mmCIF file with all atom_site columns, C-alpha atoms and ligand atoms in Angstrom:
data_model
loop_
_atom_site.group_PDB
_atom_site.id
_atom_site.type_symbol
_atom_site.label_atom_id
_atom_site.label_alt_id
_atom_site.label_comp_id
_atom_site.label_asym_id
_atom_site.label_entity_id
_atom_site.label_seq_id
_atom_site.pdbx_PDB_ins_code
_atom_site.Cartn_x
_atom_site.Cartn_y
_atom_site.Cartn_z
_atom_site.occupancy
_atom_site.B_iso_or_equiv
_atom_site.pdbx_formal_charge
_atom_site.auth_seq_id
_atom_site.auth_comp_id
_atom_site.auth_asym_id
_atom_site.auth_atom_id
_atom_site.pdbx_PDB_model_num
ATOM   1   C CA  . MET A 1 1   ? -0.072 -0.237 0.093  1.00 0.00 ? 502  MET A CA  1
ATOM   2   C CA  . GLU A 1 2   ? 1.387  3.395  -0.897 1.00 0.00 ? 503  GLU A CA  1
ATOM   3   C CA  . ILE A 1 3   ? 1.520  5.824  1.999  1.00 0.00 ? 504  ILE A CA  1
ATOM   4   C CA  . PRO A 1 4   ? 0.872  9.407  1.101  1.00 0.00 ? 505  PRO A CA  1
ATOM   5   C CA  . ILE A 1 5   ? 3.153  12.145 2.059  1.00 0.00 ? 506  ILE A CA  1
ATOM   6   C CA  . ARG A 1 6   ? 2.618  15.523 1.090  1.00 0.00 ? 507  ARG A CA  1
ATOM   7   C CA  . GLN A 1 7   ? 3.110  19.286 1.838  1.00 0.00 ? 508  GLN A CA  1
ATOM   8   C CA  . VAL A 1 8   ? 0.694  20.374 4.299  1.00 0.00 ? 509  VAL A CA  1
ATOM   9   C CA  . ASN A 1 9   ? -0.155 23.942 5.863  1.00 0.00 ? 510  ASN A CA  1
ATOM   10  C CA  . LYS A 1 10  ? 1.327  25.012 9.248  1.00 0.00 ? 511  LYS A CA  1
ATOM   11  C CA  . GLU A 1 11  ? -2.076 24.942 10.803 1.00 0.00 ? 512  GLU A CA  1
ATOM   12  C CA  . ASP A 1 12  ? -2.237 21.276 9.842  1.00 0.00 ? 513  ASP A CA  1
ATOM   13  C CA  . VAL A 1 13  ? 1.025  20.287 11.855 1.00 0.00 ? 514  VAL A CA  1
ATOM   14  C CA  . TRP A 1 14  ? 0.130  22.352 15.037 1.00 0.00 ? 515  TRP A CA  1
ATOM   15  C CA  . GLU A 1 15  ? -2.433 20.070 16.259 1.00 0.00 ? 516  GLU A CA  1
ATOM   16  C CA  . LEU A 1 16  ? -0.167 16.964 16.113 1.00 0.00 ? 517  LEU A CA  1
ATOM   17  C CA  . ARG A 1 17  ? 2.867  18.809 17.375 1.00 0.00 ? 518  ARG A CA  1
ATOM   18  C CA  . HIS A 1 18  ? 0.855  19.768 20.352 1.00 0.00 ? 519  HIS A CA  1
ATOM   19  C CA  . LYS A 1 19  ? -0.713 16.442 21.048 1.00 0.00 ? 520  LYS A CA  1
ATOM   20  C CA  . VAL A 1 20  ? 2.644  14.565 20.735 1.00 0.00 ? 521  VAL A CA  1
ATOM   21  C CA  . MET A 1 21  ? 5.264  16.797 21.752 1.00 0.00 ? 522  MET A CA  1
ATOM   22  C CA  . TRP A 1 22  ? 4.182  19.316 24.265 1.00 0.00 ? 523  TRP A CA  1
ATOM   23  C CA  . ALA A 1 23  ? 0.499  18.354 25.482 1.00 0.00 ? 524  ALA A CA  1
ATOM   24  C CA  . ASP A 1 24  ? 1.281  19.785 28.792 1.00 0.00 ? 525  ASP A CA  1
ATOM   25  C CA  . GLN A 1 25  ? 1.818  23.373 27.473 1.00 0.00 ? 526  GLN A CA  1
ATOM   26  C CA  . PRO A 1 26  ? -0.535 25.592 26.082 1.00 0.00 ? 527  PRO A CA  1
ATOM   27  C CA  . PHE A 1 27  ? -1.503 25.202 22.328 1.00 0.00 ? 528  PHE A CA  1
ATOM   28  C CA  . ASP A 1 28  ? 0.328  28.398 21.266 1.00 0.00 ? 529  ASP A CA  1
ATOM   29  C CA  . TYR A 1 29  ? 3.565  26.907 22.535 1.00 0.00 ? 530  TYR A CA  1
ATOM   30  C CA  . ILE A 1 30  ? 4.168  24.834 19.631 1.00 0.00 ? 531  ILE A CA  1
ATOM   31  C CA  . LYS A 1 31  ? 3.852  27.626 17.139 1.00 0.00 ? 532  LYS A CA  1
ATOM   32  C CA  . LEU A 1 32  ? 7.187  28.791 15.740 1.00 0.00 ? 533  LEU A CA  1
ATOM   33  C CA  . LYS A 1 33  ? 7.610  32.425 14.794 1.00 0.00 ? 534  LYS A CA  1
ATOM   34  C CA  . ASP A 1 34  ? 9.406  30.892 11.726 1.00 0.00 ? 535  ASP A CA  1
ATOM   35  C CA  . ASP A 1 35  ? 6.472  28.660 10.699 1.00 0.00 ? 536  ASP A CA  1
ATOM   36  C CA  . ASP A 1 36  ? 5.577  30.941 7.681  1.00 0.00 ? 537  ASP A CA  1
ATOM   37  C CA  . LEU A 1 37  ? 8.987  30.314 6.300  1.00 0.00 ? 538  LEU A CA  1
ATOM   38  C CA  . GLY A 1 38  ? 9.006  26.654 6.744  1.00 0.00 ? 539  GLY A CA  1
ATOM   39  C CA  . VAL A 1 39  ? 7.671  23.851 4.487  1.00 0.00 ? 540  VAL A CA  1
ATOM   40  C CA  . HIS A 1 40  ? 5.469  21.352 6.499  1.00 0.00 ? 541  HIS A CA  1
ATOM   41  C CA  . TYR A 1 41  ? 5.169  17.782 5.502  1.00 0.00 ? 542  TYR A CA  1
ATOM   42  C CA  . GLY A 1 42  ? 2.671  15.203 6.663  1.00 0.00 ? 543  GLY A CA  1
ATOM   43  C CA  . LEU A 1 43  ? 2.207  11.335 6.400  1.00 0.00 ? 544  LEU A CA  1
ATOM   44  C CA  . PHE A 1 44  ? -1.434 10.336 6.001  1.00 0.00 ? 545  PHE A CA  1
ATOM   45  C CA  . LYS A 1 45  ? -3.034 7.053  7.084  1.00 0.00 ? 546  LYS A CA  1
ATOM   46  C CA  . GLY A 1 46  ? -6.289 7.064  5.040  1.00 0.00 ? 547  GLY A CA  1
ATOM   47  C CA  . PHE A 1 47  ? -7.516 10.754 5.712  1.00 0.00 ? 548  PHE A CA  1
ATOM   48  C CA  . THR A 1 48  ? -5.692 10.953 9.208  1.00 0.00 ? 549  THR A CA  1
ATOM   49  C CA  . LEU A 1 49  ? -2.515 12.993 9.458  1.00 0.00 ? 550  LEU A CA  1
ATOM   50  C CA  . ILE A 1 50  ? -0.309 10.712 11.657 1.00 0.00 ? 551  ILE A CA  1
ATOM   51  C CA  . SER A 1 51  ? 3.322  12.100 11.310 1.00 0.00 ? 552  SER A CA  1
ATOM   52  C CA  . VAL A 1 52  ? 4.607  15.623 10.624 1.00 0.00 ? 553  VAL A CA  1
ATOM   53  C CA  . ILE A 1 53  ? 7.775  17.413 10.080 1.00 0.00 ? 554  ILE A CA  1
ATOM   54  C CA  . SER A 1 54  ? 8.750  20.865 9.120  1.00 0.00 ? 555  SER A CA  1
ATOM   55  C CA  . ILE A 1 55  ? 11.800 22.051 7.310  1.00 0.00 ? 556  ILE A CA  1
ATOM   56  C CA  . PHE A 1 56  ? 13.591 25.478 7.357  1.00 0.00 ? 557  PHE A CA  1
ATOM   57  C CA  . ILE A 1 57  ? 16.210 26.242 4.851  1.00 0.00 ? 558  ILE A CA  1
ATOM   58  C CA  . THR A 1 58  ? 18.633 29.134 5.691  1.00 0.00 ? 559  THR A CA  1
ATOM   59  C CA  . ASN A 1 59  ? 22.046 29.792 4.130  1.00 0.00 ? 560  ASN A CA  1
ATOM   60  C CA  . GLY A 1 60  ? 21.798 26.745 2.145  1.00 0.00 ? 561  GLY A CA  1
ATOM   61  C CA  . GLU A 1 61  ? 21.313 24.541 5.155  1.00 0.00 ? 562  GLU A CA  1
ATOM   62  C CA  . CYS A 1 62  ? 18.277 22.532 6.099  1.00 0.00 ? 563  CYS A CA  1
ATOM   63  C CA  . GLN A 1 63  ? 17.115 22.315 9.739  1.00 0.00 ? 564  GLN A CA  1
ATOM   64  C CA  . PHE A 1 64  ? 14.312 19.980 10.370 1.00 0.00 ? 565  PHE A CA  1
ATOM   65  C CA  . ARG A 1 65  ? 12.145 20.627 13.359 1.00 0.00 ? 566  ARG A CA  1
ATOM   66  C CA  . LYS A 1 66  ? 8.941  19.695 15.310 1.00 0.00 ? 567  LYS A CA  1
ATOM   67  C CA  . PHE A 1 67  ? 8.928  15.832 13.974 1.00 0.00 ? 568  PHE A CA  1
ATOM   68  C CA  . ALA A 1 68  ? 6.256  13.914 15.537 1.00 0.00 ? 569  ALA A CA  1
ATOM   69  C CA  . THR A 1 69  ? 4.074  10.921 14.988 1.00 0.00 ? 570  THR A CA  1
ATOM   70  C CA  . LEU A 1 70  ? 0.782  10.179 16.704 1.00 0.00 ? 571  LEU A CA  1
ATOM   71  C CA  . GLN A 1 71  ? 1.604  8.057  19.883 1.00 0.00 ? 572  GLN A CA  1
ATOM   72  C CA  . GLN A 1 72  ? -0.551 5.112  18.911 1.00 0.00 ? 573  GLN A CA  1
ATOM   73  C CA  . GLU A 1 73  ? 1.184  4.934  15.420 1.00 0.00 ? 574  GLU A CA  1
ATOM   74  C CA  . GLN A 1 74  ? 4.830  5.205  16.792 1.00 0.00 ? 575  GLN A CA  1
ATOM   75  C CA  . GLY A 1 75  ? 7.380  2.479  16.185 1.00 0.00 ? 576  GLY A CA  1
ATOM   76  C CA  . LYS A 1 76  ? 5.661  1.327  12.929 1.00 0.00 ? 577  LYS A CA  1
ATOM   77  C CA  . GLY A 1 77  ? 8.066  2.819  10.586 1.00 0.00 ? 578  GLY A CA  1
ATOM   78  C CA  . TYR A 1 78  ? 6.056  5.838  9.535  1.00 0.00 ? 579  TYR A CA  1
ATOM   79  C CA  . GLY A 1 79  ? 8.427  8.627  10.977 1.00 0.00 ? 580  GLY A CA  1
ATOM   80  C CA  . SER A 1 80  ? 11.328 6.926  9.232  1.00 0.00 ? 581  SER A CA  1
ATOM   81  C CA  . MET A 1 81  ? 9.385  7.038  6.132  1.00 0.00 ? 582  MET A CA  1
ATOM   82  C CA  . LEU A 1 82  ? 8.502  10.710 6.404  1.00 0.00 ? 583  LEU A CA  1
ATOM   83  C CA  . LEU A 1 83  ? 12.072 11.586 7.442  1.00 0.00 ? 584  LEU A CA  1
ATOM   84  C CA  . ASP A 1 84  ? 13.682 9.645  4.660  1.00 0.00 ? 585  ASP A CA  1
ATOM   85  C CA  . TYR A 1 85  ? 11.344 11.347 2.080  1.00 0.00 ? 586  TYR A CA  1
ATOM   86  C CA  . VAL A 1 86  ? 12.003 14.791 3.308  1.00 0.00 ? 587  VAL A CA  1
ATOM   87  C CA  . ILE A 1 87  ? 15.757 14.511 3.470  1.00 0.00 ? 588  ILE A CA  1
ATOM   88  C CA  . LYS A 1 88  ? 15.893 12.962 -0.220 1.00 0.00 ? 589  LYS A CA  1
ATOM   89  C CA  . GLU A 1 89  ? 13.303 15.765 -1.339 1.00 0.00 ? 590  GLU A CA  1
ATOM   90  C CA  . VAL A 1 90  ? 15.707 18.398 0.202  1.00 0.00 ? 591  VAL A CA  1
ATOM   91  C CA  . GLN A 1 91  ? 18.799 17.038 -1.197 1.00 0.00 ? 592  GLN A CA  1
ATOM   92  C CA  . ASN A 1 92  ? 17.297 16.483 -4.775 1.00 0.00 ? 593  ASN A CA  1
ATOM   93  C CA  . ASN A 1 93  ? 16.504 20.274 -4.633 1.00 0.00 ? 594  ASN A CA  1
ATOM   94  C CA  . GLY A 1 94  ? 20.202 20.921 -3.976 1.00 0.00 ? 595  GLY A CA  1
ATOM   95  C CA  . VAL A 1 95  ? 20.277 21.417 -0.266 1.00 0.00 ? 596  VAL A CA  1
ATOM   96  C CA  . LYS A 1 96  ? 23.028 18.904 1.017  1.00 0.00 ? 597  LYS A CA  1
ATOM   97  C CA  . LYS A 1 97  ? 23.309 20.057 4.567  1.00 0.00 ? 598  LYS A CA  1
ATOM   98  C CA  . ILE A 1 98  ? 20.847 18.802 7.192  1.00 0.00 ? 599  ILE A CA  1
ATOM   99  C CA  . TRP A 1 99  ? 20.877 19.376 10.779 1.00 0.00 ? 600  TRP A CA  1
ATOM   100 C CA  . CYS A 1 100 ? 18.476 19.230 13.681 1.00 0.00 ? 601  CYS A CA  1
ATOM   101 C CA  . ASN A 1 101 ? 18.322 19.906 17.506 1.00 0.00 ? 602  ASN A CA  1
ATOM   102 C CA  . ALA A 1 102 ? 17.594 16.231 18.525 1.00 0.00 ? 603  ALA A CA  1
ATOM   103 C CA  . ARG A 1 103 ? 16.040 15.166 21.715 1.00 0.00 ? 604  ARG A CA  1
ATOM   104 C CA  . LYS A 1 104 ? 19.046 13.082 23.268 1.00 0.00 ? 605  LYS A CA  1
ATOM   105 C CA  . ASN A 1 105 ? 16.723 10.015 23.563 1.00 0.00 ? 606  ASN A CA  1
ATOM   106 C CA  . LYS A 1 106 ? 16.374 10.081 19.681 1.00 0.00 ? 607  LYS A CA  1
ATOM   107 C CA  . VAL A 1 107 ? 20.152 10.223 18.961 1.00 0.00 ? 608  VAL A CA  1
ATOM   108 C CA  . ASN A 1 108 ? 20.368 6.634  17.716 1.00 0.00 ? 609  ASN A CA  1
ATOM   109 C CA  . PHE A 1 109 ? 17.238 7.017  15.614 1.00 0.00 ? 610  PHE A CA  1
ATOM   110 C CA  . TYR A 1 110 ? 18.786 9.871  13.652 1.00 0.00 ? 611  TYR A CA  1
ATOM   111 C CA  . LYS A 1 111 ? 22.148 8.133  13.232 1.00 0.00 ? 612  LYS A CA  1
ATOM   112 C CA  . LYS A 1 112 ? 20.389 5.732  10.876 1.00 0.00 ? 613  LYS A CA  1
ATOM   113 C CA  . PHE A 1 113 ? 19.612 8.685  8.565  1.00 0.00 ? 614  PHE A CA  1
ATOM   114 C CA  . GLY A 1 114 ? 23.327 9.783  8.470  1.00 0.00 ? 615  GLY A CA  1
ATOM   115 C CA  . LEU A 1 115 ? 23.113 12.378 11.132 1.00 0.00 ? 616  LEU A CA  1
ATOM   116 C CA  . GLU A 1 116 ? 26.073 12.544 13.515 1.00 0.00 ? 617  GLU A CA  1
ATOM   117 C CA  . GLU A 1 117 ? 26.270 14.133 17.157 1.00 0.00 ? 618  GLU A CA  1
ATOM   118 C CA  . THR A 1 118 ? 28.124 17.495 17.487 1.00 0.00 ? 619  THR A CA  1
ATOM   119 C CA  . ASN A 1 119 ? 29.660 18.855 20.485 1.00 0.00 ? 620  ASN A CA  1
ATOM   120 C CA  . THR A 1 120 ? 26.897 21.127 21.073 1.00 0.00 ? 621  THR A CA  1
ATOM   121 C CA  . SER A 1 121 ? 24.266 20.224 23.562 1.00 0.00 ? 622  SER A CA  1
ATOM   122 C CA  . PHE A 1 122 ? 21.882 22.072 25.657 1.00 0.00 ? 623  PHE A CA  1
ATOM   123 C CA  . ILE A 1 123 ? 18.921 21.719 27.919 1.00 0.00 ? 624  ILE A CA  1
ATOM   124 C CA  . LYS A 1 124 ? 15.471 23.667 27.069 1.00 0.00 ? 625  LYS A CA  1
ATOM   125 C CA  . ASP A 1 125 ? 12.317 23.312 29.044 1.00 0.00 ? 626  ASP A CA  1
ATOM   126 C CA  . GLY A 1 126 ? 13.680 20.321 30.986 1.00 0.00 ? 627  GLY A CA  1
ATOM   127 C CA  . LYS A 1 127 ? 14.675 18.319 27.858 1.00 0.00 ? 628  LYS A CA  1
ATOM   128 C CA  . ASP A 1 128 ? 18.232 17.458 26.928 1.00 0.00 ? 629  ASP A CA  1
ATOM   129 C CA  . TYR A 1 129 ? 19.184 18.139 23.249 1.00 0.00 ? 630  TYR A CA  1
ATOM   130 C CA  . VAL A 1 130 ? 22.247 17.703 21.044 1.00 0.00 ? 631  VAL A CA  1
ATOM   131 C CA  . ILE A 1 131 ? 22.780 19.293 17.639 1.00 0.00 ? 632  ILE A CA  1
ATOM   132 C CA  . MET A 1 132 ? 23.018 16.671 14.971 1.00 0.00 ? 633  MET A CA  1
ATOM   133 C CA  . ARG A 1 133 ? 24.166 17.118 11.323 1.00 0.00 ? 634  ARG A CA  1
ATOM   134 C CA  . ASN A 1 134 ? 25.077 15.227 8.444  1.00 0.00 ? 635  ASN A CA  1
ATOM   135 C CA  . ILE A 1 135 ? 28.592 14.789 6.607  1.00 0.00 ? 636  ILE A CA  1
ATOM   136 C CA  . TYR A 1 136 ? 28.084 17.652 4.423  1.00 0.00 ? 637  TYR A CA  1
ATOM   137 C CA  . SER A 1 137 ? 27.669 19.902 7.198  1.00 0.00 ? 638  SER A CA  1
ATOM   138 C CA  . ARG A 1 138 ? 31.163 19.236 8.706  1.00 0.00 ? 639  ARG A CA  1
HETATM 139 C C1  . COA B 2 .   ? 10.586 10.688 16.740 1.00 0.00 ? 1128 COA B C1  1
HETATM 140 C C2  . COA B 2 .   ? 9.291  10.189 16.236 1.00 0.00 ? 1128 COA B C2  1
HETATM 141 C C3  . COA B 2 .   ? 8.660  11.181 15.320 1.00 0.00 ? 1128 COA B C3  1
HETATM 142 C C4  . COA B 2 .   ? 9.569  8.826  15.349 1.00 0.00 ? 1128 COA B C4  1
HETATM 143 O O1  . COA B 2 .   ? 8.548  8.590  14.679 1.00 0.00 ? 1128 COA B O1  1
HETATM 144 P P1  . COA B 2 .   ? 7.893  7.037  14.528 1.00 0.00 ? 1128 COA B P1  1
HETATM 145 O O2  . COA B 2 .   ? 6.954  6.982  13.484 1.00 0.00 ? 1128 COA B O2  1
HETATM 146 O O3  . COA B 2 .   ? 7.793  6.431  15.884 1.00 0.00 ? 1128 COA B O3  1
HETATM 147 O O4  . COA B 2 .   ? 9.441  6.459  13.822 1.00 0.00 ? 1128 COA B O4  1
HETATM 148 P P2  . COA B 2 .   ? 9.727  4.991  13.166 1.00 0.00 ? 1128 COA B P2  1
HETATM 149 O O5  . COA B 2 .   ? 8.607  4.097  13.678 1.00 0.00 ? 1128 COA B O5  1
HETATM 150 O O6  . COA B 2 .   ? 10.043 5.097  12.011 1.00 0.00 ? 1128 COA B O6  1
HETATM 151 O O7  . COA B 2 .   ? 10.868 4.583  14.131 1.00 0.00 ? 1128 COA B O7  1
HETATM 152 C C5  . COA B 2 .   ? 10.740 4.432  15.630 1.00 0.00 ? 1128 COA B C5  1
HETATM 153 C C6  . COA B 2 .   ? 11.411 3.173  16.114 1.00 0.00 ? 1128 COA B C6  1
HETATM 154 O O8  . COA B 2 .   ? 10.886 2.208  15.614 1.00 0.00 ? 1128 COA B O8  1
HETATM 155 C C7  . COA B 2 .   ? 11.466 1.195  15.040 1.00 0.00 ? 1128 COA B C7  1
HETATM 156 N N1  . COA B 2 .   ? 10.595 0.627  14.056 1.00 0.00 ? 1128 COA B N1  1
HETATM 157 C C8  . COA B 2 .   ? 10.229 1.163  12.915 1.00 0.00 ? 1128 COA B C8  1
HETATM 158 N N2  . COA B 2 .   ? 9.480  0.203  12.168 1.00 0.00 ? 1128 COA B N2  1
HETATM 159 C C9  . COA B 2 .   ? 9.291  -0.760 13.058 1.00 0.00 ? 1128 COA B C9  1
HETATM 160 C C10 . COA B 2 .   ? 8.554  -1.961 12.816 1.00 0.00 ? 1128 COA B C10 1
HETATM 161 N N3  . COA B 2 .   ? 7.916  -2.152 11.782 1.00 0.00 ? 1128 COA B N3  1
HETATM 162 N N4  . COA B 2 .   ? 8.782  -2.870 13.831 1.00 0.00 ? 1128 COA B N4  1
HETATM 163 C C11 . COA B 2 .   ? 9.444  -2.566 14.965 1.00 0.00 ? 1128 COA B C11 1
HETATM 164 N N5  . COA B 2 .   ? 10.058 -1.248 15.176 1.00 0.00 ? 1128 COA B N5  1
HETATM 165 C C12 . COA B 2 .   ? 10.077 -0.486 14.155 1.00 0.00 ? 1128 COA B C12 1
HETATM 166 C C13 . COA B 2 .   ? 12.453 2.017  14.395 1.00 0.00 ? 1128 COA B C13 1
HETATM 167 O O9  . COA B 2 .   ? 13.780 1.382  14.028 1.00 0.00 ? 1128 COA B O9  1
HETATM 168 C C14 . COA B 2 .   ? 12.797 3.159  15.464 1.00 0.00 ? 1128 COA B C14 1
HETATM 169 O O10 . COA B 2 .   ? 13.584 2.629  16.542 1.00 0.00 ? 1128 COA B O10 1
HETATM 170 P P3  . COA B 2 .   ? 14.652 3.465  17.440 1.00 0.00 ? 1128 COA B P3  1
HETATM 171 O O11 . COA B 2 .   ? 13.765 4.608  17.955 1.00 0.00 ? 1128 COA B O11 1
HETATM 172 O O12 . COA B 2 .   ? 15.175 2.286  18.346 1.00 0.00 ? 1128 COA B O12 1
HETATM 173 O O13 . COA B 2 .   ? 15.661 3.912  16.516 1.00 0.00 ? 1128 COA B O13 1
HETATM 174 C C15 . COA B 2 .   ? 8.338  9.720  17.455 1.00 0.00 ? 1128 COA B C15 1
HETATM 175 O O14 . COA B 2 .   ? 9.055  8.957  18.083 1.00 0.00 ? 1128 COA B O14 1
HETATM 176 C C16 . COA B 2 .   ? 7.820  10.877 18.058 1.00 0.00 ? 1128 COA B C16 1
HETATM 177 O O15 . COA B 2 .   ? 6.811  11.465 17.868 1.00 0.00 ? 1128 COA B O15 1
HETATM 178 N N6  . COA B 2 .   ? 8.338  10.987 19.377 1.00 0.00 ? 1128 COA B N6  1
HETATM 179 C C17 . COA B 2 .   ? 7.888  12.134 20.273 1.00 0.00 ? 1128 COA B C17 1
HETATM 180 C C18 . COA B 2 .   ? 8.331  13.591 19.782 1.00 0.00 ? 1128 COA B C18 1
HETATM 181 C C19 . COA B 2 .   ? 9.789  13.629 19.444 1.00 0.00 ? 1128 COA B C19 1
HETATM 182 O O16 . COA B 2 .   ? 10.701 13.041 20.329 1.00 0.00 ? 1128 COA B O16 1
HETATM 183 N N7  . COA B 2 .   ? 10.118 14.086 18.403 1.00 0.00 ? 1128 COA B N7  1
HETATM 184 C C20 . COA B 2 .   ? 11.635 14.137 17.933 1.00 0.00 ? 1128 COA B C20 1
HETATM 185 C C21 . COA B 2 .   ? 12.169 15.396 18.651 1.00 0.00 ? 1128 COA B C21 1
HETATM 186 S S1  . COA B 2 .   ? 13.832 15.266 18.254 1.00 0.00 ? 1128 COA B S1  1
#
């Protein structure tokens, strides 16, 4: 079965971001001031949006942010499918450098997509992050 992945509007990703990533925060917390500059992608199961990611291209580098899969659909490969699709799409468009602020518990997951840990890590709102990037970004 083909899994449809397509660009969606920022409003479409907000609900999933909030539910999955920061349900204990007010809804507006998950909105980014840069959301209008981003490209937002969603993966649908039937008519339901189950995984989202947003990309922001600045100075020839792509940062992906707010990657989230609905809890009950996690661990089934949908997030991997979406991330893989988006990385290929960005690179096919000539942007080779990819990076993200990774939650530390996701480091091994991102390594499967060719990202490496940098020396830069930080804590934000009680969560540990490390910047990860691909080989083109060295
Ligand atoms: C990060 C996130 C988006 C990944 O989405 P996902 O849809 O669960 O991703 P996948 O199912 O492709 O992969 C998740 C794990 O399941 C495993 N998996 C994938 N398909 C599988 C299958 N069919 N059977 C068993 N395991 C599978 C993957 O190998 C991966 O394992 P790992 O975490 O040990 O590396 C999701 O966990 C999430 O929303 N987390 C909360 C928010 C968050 O932390 N976002 C990232 C911030 S950096």
